[in-house]
CSV table of C-alpha atoms in Angstrom, one decimal:
chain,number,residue,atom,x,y,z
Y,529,UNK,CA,54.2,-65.5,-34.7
Y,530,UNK,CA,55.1,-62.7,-32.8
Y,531,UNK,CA,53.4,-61.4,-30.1
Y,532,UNK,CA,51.9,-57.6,-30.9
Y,533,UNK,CA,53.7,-55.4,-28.4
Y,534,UNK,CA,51.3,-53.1,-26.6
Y,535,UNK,CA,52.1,-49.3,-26.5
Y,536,UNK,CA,53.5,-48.7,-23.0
Y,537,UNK,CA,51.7,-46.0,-20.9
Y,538,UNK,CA,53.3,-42.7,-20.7
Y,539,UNK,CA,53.5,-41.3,-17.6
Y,540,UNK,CA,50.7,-39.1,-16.6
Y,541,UNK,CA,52.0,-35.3,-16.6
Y,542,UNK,CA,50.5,-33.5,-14.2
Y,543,UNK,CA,49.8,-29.9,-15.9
Y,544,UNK,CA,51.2,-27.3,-13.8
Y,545,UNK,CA,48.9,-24.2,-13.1
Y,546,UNK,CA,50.5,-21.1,-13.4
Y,547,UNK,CA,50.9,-19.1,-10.4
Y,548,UNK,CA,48.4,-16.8,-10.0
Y,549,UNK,CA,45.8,-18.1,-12.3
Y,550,UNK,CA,43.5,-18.9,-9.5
Y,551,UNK,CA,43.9,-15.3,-8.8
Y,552,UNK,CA,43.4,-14.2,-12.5
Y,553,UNK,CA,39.7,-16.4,-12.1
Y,554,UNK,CA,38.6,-15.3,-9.2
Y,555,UNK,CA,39.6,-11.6,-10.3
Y,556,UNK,CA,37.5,-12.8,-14.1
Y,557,UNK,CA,34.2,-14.2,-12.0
Y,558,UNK,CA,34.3,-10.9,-10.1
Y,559,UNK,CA,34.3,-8.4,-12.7
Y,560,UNK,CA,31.9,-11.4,-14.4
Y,561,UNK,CA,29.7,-10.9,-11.2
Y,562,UNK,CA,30.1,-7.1,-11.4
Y,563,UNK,CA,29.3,-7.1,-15.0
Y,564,UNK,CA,25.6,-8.0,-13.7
Y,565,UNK,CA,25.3,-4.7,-11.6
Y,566,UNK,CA,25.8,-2.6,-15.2
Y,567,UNK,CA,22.7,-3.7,-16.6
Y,568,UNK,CA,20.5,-2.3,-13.7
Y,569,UNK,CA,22.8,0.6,-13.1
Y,570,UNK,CA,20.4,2.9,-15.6
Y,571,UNK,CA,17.6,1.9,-14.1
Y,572,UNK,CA,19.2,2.3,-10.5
Y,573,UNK,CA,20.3,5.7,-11.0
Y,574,UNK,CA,16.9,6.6,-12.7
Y,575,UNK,CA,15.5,5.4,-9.6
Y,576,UNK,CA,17.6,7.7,-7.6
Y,577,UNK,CA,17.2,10.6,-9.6
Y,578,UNK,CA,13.4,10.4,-9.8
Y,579,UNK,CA,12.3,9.4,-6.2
Y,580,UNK,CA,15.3,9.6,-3.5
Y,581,UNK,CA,17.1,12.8,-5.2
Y,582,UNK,CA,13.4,14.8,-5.4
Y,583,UNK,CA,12.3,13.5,-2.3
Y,584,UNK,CA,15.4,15.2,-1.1
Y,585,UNK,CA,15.6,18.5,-2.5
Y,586,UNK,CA,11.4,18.4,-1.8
Y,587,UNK,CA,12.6,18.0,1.4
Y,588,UNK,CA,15.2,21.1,1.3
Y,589,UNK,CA,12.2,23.4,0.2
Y,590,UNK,CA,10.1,22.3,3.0
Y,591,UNK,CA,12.3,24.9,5.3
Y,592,UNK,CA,12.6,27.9,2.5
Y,593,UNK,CA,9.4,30.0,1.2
Y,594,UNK,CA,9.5,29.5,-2.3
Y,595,UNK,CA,7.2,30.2,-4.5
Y,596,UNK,CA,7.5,27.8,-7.1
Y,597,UNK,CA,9.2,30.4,-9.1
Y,598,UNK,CA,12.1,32.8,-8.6
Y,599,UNK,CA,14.2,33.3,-5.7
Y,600,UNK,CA,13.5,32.2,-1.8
Y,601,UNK,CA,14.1,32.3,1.8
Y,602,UNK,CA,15.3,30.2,4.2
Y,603,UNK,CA,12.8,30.1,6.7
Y,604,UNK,CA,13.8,27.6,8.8
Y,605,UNK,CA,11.0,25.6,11.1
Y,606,UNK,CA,8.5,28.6,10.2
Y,607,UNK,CA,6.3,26.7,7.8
Y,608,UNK,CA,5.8,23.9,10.4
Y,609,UNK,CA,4.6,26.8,13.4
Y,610,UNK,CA,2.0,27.2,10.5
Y,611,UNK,CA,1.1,24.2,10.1
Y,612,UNK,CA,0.2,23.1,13.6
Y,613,UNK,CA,-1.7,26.4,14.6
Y,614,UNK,CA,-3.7,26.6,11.8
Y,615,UNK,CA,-7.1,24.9,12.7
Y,616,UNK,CA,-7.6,23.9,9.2
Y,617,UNK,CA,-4.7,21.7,8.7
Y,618,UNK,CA,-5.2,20.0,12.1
Y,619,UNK,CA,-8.4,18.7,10.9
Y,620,UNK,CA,-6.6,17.8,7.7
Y,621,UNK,CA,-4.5,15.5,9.8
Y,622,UNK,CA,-7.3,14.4,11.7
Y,623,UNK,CA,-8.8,13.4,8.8
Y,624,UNK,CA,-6.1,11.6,7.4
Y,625,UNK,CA,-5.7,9.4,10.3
Y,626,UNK,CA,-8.9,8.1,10.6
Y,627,UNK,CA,-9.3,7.4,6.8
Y,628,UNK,CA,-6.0,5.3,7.2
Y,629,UNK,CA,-7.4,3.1,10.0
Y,630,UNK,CA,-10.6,3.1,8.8
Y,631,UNK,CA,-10.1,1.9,5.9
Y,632,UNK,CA,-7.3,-0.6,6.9
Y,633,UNK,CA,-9.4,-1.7,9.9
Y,634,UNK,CA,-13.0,-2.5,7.5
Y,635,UNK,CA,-11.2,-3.3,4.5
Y,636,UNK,CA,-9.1,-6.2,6.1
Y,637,UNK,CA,-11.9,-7.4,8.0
Y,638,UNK,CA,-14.3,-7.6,5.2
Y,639,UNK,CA,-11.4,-9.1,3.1
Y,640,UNK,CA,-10.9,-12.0,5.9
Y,641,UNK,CA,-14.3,-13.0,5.8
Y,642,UNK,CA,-14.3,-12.5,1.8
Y,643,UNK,CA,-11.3,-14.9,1.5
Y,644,UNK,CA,-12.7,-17.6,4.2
Y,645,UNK,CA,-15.5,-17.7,2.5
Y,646,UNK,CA,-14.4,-17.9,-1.3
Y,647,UNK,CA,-11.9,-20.5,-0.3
Y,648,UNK,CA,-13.3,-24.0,-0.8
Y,649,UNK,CA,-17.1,-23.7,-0.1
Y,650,UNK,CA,-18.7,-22.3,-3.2
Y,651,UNK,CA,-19.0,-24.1,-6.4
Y,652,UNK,CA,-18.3,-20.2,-7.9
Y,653,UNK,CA,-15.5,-18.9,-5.9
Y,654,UNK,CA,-13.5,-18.4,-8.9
Y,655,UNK,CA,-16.3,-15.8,-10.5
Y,656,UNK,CA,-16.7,-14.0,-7.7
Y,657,UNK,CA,-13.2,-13.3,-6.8
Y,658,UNK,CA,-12.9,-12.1,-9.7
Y,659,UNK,CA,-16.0,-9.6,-9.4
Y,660,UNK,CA,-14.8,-8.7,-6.1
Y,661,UNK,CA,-11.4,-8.3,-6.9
Y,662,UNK,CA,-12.2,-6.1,-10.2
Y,663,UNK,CA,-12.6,-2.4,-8.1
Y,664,UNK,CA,-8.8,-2.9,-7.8
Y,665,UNK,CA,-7.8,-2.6,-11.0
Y,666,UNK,CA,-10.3,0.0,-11.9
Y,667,UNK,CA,-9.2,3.7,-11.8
Y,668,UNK,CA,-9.5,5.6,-8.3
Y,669,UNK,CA,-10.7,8.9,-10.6
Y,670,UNK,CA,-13.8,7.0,-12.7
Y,671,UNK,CA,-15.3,5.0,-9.9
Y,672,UNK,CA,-15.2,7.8,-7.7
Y,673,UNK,CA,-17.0,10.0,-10.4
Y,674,UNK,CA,-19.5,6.9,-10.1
Y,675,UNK,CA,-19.8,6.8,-6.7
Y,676,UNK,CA,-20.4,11.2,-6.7
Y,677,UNK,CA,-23.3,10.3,-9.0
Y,678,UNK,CA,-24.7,7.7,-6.7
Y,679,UNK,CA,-24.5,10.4,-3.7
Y,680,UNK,CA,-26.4,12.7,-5.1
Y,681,UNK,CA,-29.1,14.4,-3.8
Y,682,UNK,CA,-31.4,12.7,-6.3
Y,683,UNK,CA,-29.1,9.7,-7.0
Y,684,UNK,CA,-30.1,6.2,-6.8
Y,685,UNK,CA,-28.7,5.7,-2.8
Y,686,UNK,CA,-31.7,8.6,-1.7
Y,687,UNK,CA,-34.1,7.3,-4.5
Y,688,UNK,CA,-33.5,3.2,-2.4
Y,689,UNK,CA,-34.0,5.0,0.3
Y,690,UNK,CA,-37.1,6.9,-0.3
Y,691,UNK,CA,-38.5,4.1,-2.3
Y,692,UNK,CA,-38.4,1.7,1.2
Y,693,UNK,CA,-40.0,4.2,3.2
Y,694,UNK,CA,-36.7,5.7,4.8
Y,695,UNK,CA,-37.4,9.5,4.0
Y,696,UNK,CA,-35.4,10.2,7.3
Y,697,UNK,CA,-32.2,8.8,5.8
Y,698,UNK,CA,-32.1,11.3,2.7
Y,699,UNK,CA,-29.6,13.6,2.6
Y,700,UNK,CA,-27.0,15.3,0.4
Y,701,UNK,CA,-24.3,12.7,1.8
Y,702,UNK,CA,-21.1,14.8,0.3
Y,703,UNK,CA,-22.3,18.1,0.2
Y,704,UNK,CA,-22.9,17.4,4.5
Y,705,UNK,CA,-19.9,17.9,6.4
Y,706,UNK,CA,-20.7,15.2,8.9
Y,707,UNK,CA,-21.6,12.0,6.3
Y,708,UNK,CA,-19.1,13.3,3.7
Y,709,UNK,CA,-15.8,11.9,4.8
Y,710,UNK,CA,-17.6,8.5,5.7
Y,711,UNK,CA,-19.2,8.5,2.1
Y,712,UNK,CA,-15.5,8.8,1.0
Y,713,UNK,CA,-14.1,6.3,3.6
Y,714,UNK,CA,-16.9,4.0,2.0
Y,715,UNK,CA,-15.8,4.3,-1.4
Y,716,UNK,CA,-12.3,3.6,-0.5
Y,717,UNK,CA,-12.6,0.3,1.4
Y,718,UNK,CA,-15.3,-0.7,-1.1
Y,719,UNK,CA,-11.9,-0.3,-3.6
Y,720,UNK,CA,-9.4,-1.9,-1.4
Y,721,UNK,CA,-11.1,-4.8,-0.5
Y,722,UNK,CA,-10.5,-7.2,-3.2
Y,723,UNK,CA,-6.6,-6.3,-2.9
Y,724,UNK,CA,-6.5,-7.5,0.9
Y,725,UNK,CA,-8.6,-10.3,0.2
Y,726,UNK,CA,-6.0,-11.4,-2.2
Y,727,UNK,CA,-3.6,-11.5,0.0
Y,728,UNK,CA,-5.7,-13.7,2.5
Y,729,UNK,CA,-6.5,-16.0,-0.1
Y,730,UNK,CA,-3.1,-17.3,-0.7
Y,731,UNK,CA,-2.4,-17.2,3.2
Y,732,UNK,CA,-6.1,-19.5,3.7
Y,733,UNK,CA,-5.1,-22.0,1.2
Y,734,UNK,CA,-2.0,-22.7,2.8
Y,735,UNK,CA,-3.5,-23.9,5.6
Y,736,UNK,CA,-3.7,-27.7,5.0
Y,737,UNK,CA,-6.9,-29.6,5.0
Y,738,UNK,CA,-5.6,-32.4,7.1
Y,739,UNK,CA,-5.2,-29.8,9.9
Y,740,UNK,CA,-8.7,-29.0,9.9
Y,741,UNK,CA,-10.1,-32.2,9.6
Y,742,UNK,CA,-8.1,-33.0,12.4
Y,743,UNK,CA,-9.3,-30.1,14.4
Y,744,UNK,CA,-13.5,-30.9,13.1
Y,745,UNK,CA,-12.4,-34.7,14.7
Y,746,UNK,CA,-11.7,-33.4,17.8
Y,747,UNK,CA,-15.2,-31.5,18.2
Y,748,UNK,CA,-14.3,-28.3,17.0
Y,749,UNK,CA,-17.0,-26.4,15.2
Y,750,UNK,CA,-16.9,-23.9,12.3
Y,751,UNK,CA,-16.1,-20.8,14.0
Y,752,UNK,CA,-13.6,-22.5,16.5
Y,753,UNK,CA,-11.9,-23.7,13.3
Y,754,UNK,CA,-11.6,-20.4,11.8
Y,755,UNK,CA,-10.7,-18.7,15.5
Y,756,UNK,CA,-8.2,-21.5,16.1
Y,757,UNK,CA,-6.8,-23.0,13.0
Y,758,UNK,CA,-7.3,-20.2,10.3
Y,759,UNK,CA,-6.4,-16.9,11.8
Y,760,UNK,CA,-3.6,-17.8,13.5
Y,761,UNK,CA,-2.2,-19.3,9.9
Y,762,UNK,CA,-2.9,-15.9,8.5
Y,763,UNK,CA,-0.4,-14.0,11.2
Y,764,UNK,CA,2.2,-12.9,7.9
Y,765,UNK,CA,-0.7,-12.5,5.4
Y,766,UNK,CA,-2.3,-9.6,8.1
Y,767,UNK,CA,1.1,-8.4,8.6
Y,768,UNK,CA,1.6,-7.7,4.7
Y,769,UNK,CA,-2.3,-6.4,4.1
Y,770,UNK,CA,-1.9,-3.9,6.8
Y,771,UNK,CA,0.9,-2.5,6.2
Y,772,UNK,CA,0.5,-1.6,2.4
Y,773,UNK,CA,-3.0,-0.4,3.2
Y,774,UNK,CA,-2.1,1.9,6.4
Y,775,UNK,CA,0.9,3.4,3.7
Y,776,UNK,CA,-1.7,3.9,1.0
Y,777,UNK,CA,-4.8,4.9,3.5
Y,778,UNK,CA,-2.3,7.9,4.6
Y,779,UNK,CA,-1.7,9.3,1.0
Y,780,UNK,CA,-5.8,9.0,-0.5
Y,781,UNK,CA,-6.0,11.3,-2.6
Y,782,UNK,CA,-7.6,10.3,-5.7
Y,783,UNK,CA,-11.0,9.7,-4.3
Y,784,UNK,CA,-11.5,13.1,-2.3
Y,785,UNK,CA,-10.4,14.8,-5.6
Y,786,UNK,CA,-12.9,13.2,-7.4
Y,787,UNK,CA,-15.4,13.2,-4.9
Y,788,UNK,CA,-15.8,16.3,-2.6
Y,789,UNK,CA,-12.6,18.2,-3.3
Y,790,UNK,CA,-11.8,18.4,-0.2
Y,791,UNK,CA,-15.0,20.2,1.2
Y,792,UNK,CA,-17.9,20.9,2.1
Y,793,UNK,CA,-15.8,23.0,4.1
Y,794,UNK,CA,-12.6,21.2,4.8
Y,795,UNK,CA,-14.4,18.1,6.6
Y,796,UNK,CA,-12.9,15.7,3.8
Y,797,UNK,CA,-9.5,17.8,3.5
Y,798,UNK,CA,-6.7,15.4,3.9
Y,799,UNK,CA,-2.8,15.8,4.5
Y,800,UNK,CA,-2.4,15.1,0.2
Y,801,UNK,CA,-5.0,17.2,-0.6
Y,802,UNK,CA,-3.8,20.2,1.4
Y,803,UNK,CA,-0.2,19.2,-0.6
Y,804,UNK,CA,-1.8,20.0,-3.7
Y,805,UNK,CA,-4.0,22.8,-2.6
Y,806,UNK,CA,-0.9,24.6,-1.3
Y,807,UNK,CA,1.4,24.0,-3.8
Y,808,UNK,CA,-0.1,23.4,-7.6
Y,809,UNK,CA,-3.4,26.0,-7.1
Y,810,UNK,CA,-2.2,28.6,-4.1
Y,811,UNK,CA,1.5,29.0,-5.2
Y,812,UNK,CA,3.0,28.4,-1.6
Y,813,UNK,CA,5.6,25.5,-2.5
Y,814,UNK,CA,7.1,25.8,0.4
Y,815,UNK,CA,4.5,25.4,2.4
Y,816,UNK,CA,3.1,22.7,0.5
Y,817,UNK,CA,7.0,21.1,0.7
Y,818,UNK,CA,6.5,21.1,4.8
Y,819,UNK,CA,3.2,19.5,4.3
Y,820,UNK,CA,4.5,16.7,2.5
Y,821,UNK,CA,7.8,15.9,4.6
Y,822,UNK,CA,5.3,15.9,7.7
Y,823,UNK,CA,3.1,13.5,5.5
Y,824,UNK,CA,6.0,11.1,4.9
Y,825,UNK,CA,7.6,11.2,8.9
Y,826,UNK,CA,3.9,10.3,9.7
Y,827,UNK,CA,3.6,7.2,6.7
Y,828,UNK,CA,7.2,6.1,8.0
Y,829,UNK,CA,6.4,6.4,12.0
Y,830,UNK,CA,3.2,4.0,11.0
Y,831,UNK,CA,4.6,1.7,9.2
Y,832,UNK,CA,7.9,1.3,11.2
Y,833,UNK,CA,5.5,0.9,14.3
Y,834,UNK,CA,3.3,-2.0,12.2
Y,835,UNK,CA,6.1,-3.7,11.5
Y,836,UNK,CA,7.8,-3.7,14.7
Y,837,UNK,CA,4.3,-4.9,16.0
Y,838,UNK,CA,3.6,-7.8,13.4
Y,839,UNK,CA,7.1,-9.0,14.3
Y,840,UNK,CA,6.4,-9.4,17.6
Y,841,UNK,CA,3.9,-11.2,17.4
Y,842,UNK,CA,5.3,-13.1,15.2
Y,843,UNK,CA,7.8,-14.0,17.2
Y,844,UNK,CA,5.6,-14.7,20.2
């Protein structure tokens, strides 16, 4: 019998890489890695070409007194001497600020309390979020055309009024100049609620319940909860919410167009409207160019300055 003689083991060749193949992958995974960038190249350069190229040349015709049409001038810092001695636009700018705060000051506030008190208390939370988040996603232009029917002189706000015995209180609210940019600031934080309570909503529930159960152990009550526990947690969520609603407060447009027009005589006249005003029904592009380049510094100042603010505090 012979014994079955077992295949003896070749000796393991090492394979030899080539030199410069590691160099030849590397140089593959890059122009792999590249590849990536060519797929949002369109939409990068549409990008460019739409906002950051018009915002530019926009920018070019803020110092020139173009027309719109035809040939123009370089002017230089002319159009902004205009701007700050005319009366008119001052209160423009005026008005501008104080719809920005306004409405970032009332709508985060009312959105705090909105999102404390739709987080885990009632049974319906989920309903009414929804109703109060549903001005949002309605268009600017149609509500407002609501709300101008509501403000009428015989609308249903003077008919409540008169029906509850408050003659004194009846008024035409946009066709006064001292109630008509408050009806519009109205409007506008009645629309821009539901987005910041949103964002408070996600910031509340991630606050854990253990903490304030903890906290109700040790003797705290409701409101030292919420001052304690809650608002601290909320320190990036306030951060976000007013910033995106100082940015958009500073560029309403949509509502005053809708609403007043920007009278009765200029007391609802923003920094946008006077854009528009200027350039699309006057004809003074250049005028209306400087406008907008002094809206934008103003948006960027603001929001640089939030930021640097909520970091800050952050930080501390």
């Amino acid at each position: 019998m012979t014994a079955t003689q077992l295949p003896t083991p070749e000796p393991a060749v090492r394979a030899r890489r080539p030199e410069g193949g590691g160099r030849r992958k590397a140089r593959s995974n890059g122009l792999l890695k590249l590849g990536h960038w060519w797929w949002a190249l369109p939409g990068m350069l549409m990008v460019a070409a739409i906002h950051y190229v018009a915002t530019g040349v926009g920018g070019f015709y803020a110092f020139t007194n173009w027309s719109g049409i035809g040939s123009f001038e370089w002017v230089g810092l002319r159009n902004f001497d205009r701007i700050f001695a005319d009366p008119a636009k001052l209160v423009a700018l005026r008005n501008t600020v104080v719809l920005a705060f306004g409405s970032v000051i009332l709508s985060n506030v009312a959105g705090v309390i909105l999102a404390i008190g739709l987080n885990r208390i009632l049974k319906t939370r989920y309903i009414l979020r929804t109703l109060f988040f549903m001005p949002v996603v309605l268009s600017p232009l149609a509500t407002s055309y609501i709300w101008k029917f509501i403000f009428q002189q015989d609308g249903p706000l003077n008919a409540i009024l008169s029906g509850i015995g408050l003659d004194s209180l009846v008024r035409p609210w946009l066709a006064d100049p001292t109630w008509a940019l408050w009806a519009v600031l109205l409007v506008v934080v009645w629309q821009n609620t539901g987005f910041a309570m949103v964002i408070y909503i996600s910031g509340v529930a991630s606050v854990p319940i253990e903490v304030e159960e903890a906290a109700a152990i040790d003797g705290a009550g409701r409101w030292q909860r919420i001052w304690s526990v809650t608002l601290p947690a909320l320190r990036p969520a306030i951060a976000i919410a007013t910033t995106l609603g100082l940015v958009n407060g500073l560029r309403i447009f949509d509502q005053i167009l809708a609403l007043t027009g920007g009278g009765p005589a200029n007391a609802t006249a923003t920094l946008a409207t006077e854009v528009y005003k200027q350039a699309f029904s006057l004809g003074n592009f250049g005028y209306g160019a400087a406008l907008a380049l002094l809206l934008t510094g103003i948006i960027l100042v603001f929001a640089v300055a939030q930021q640097r603010v909520s970091q800050g505090r952050s930080e501390n």
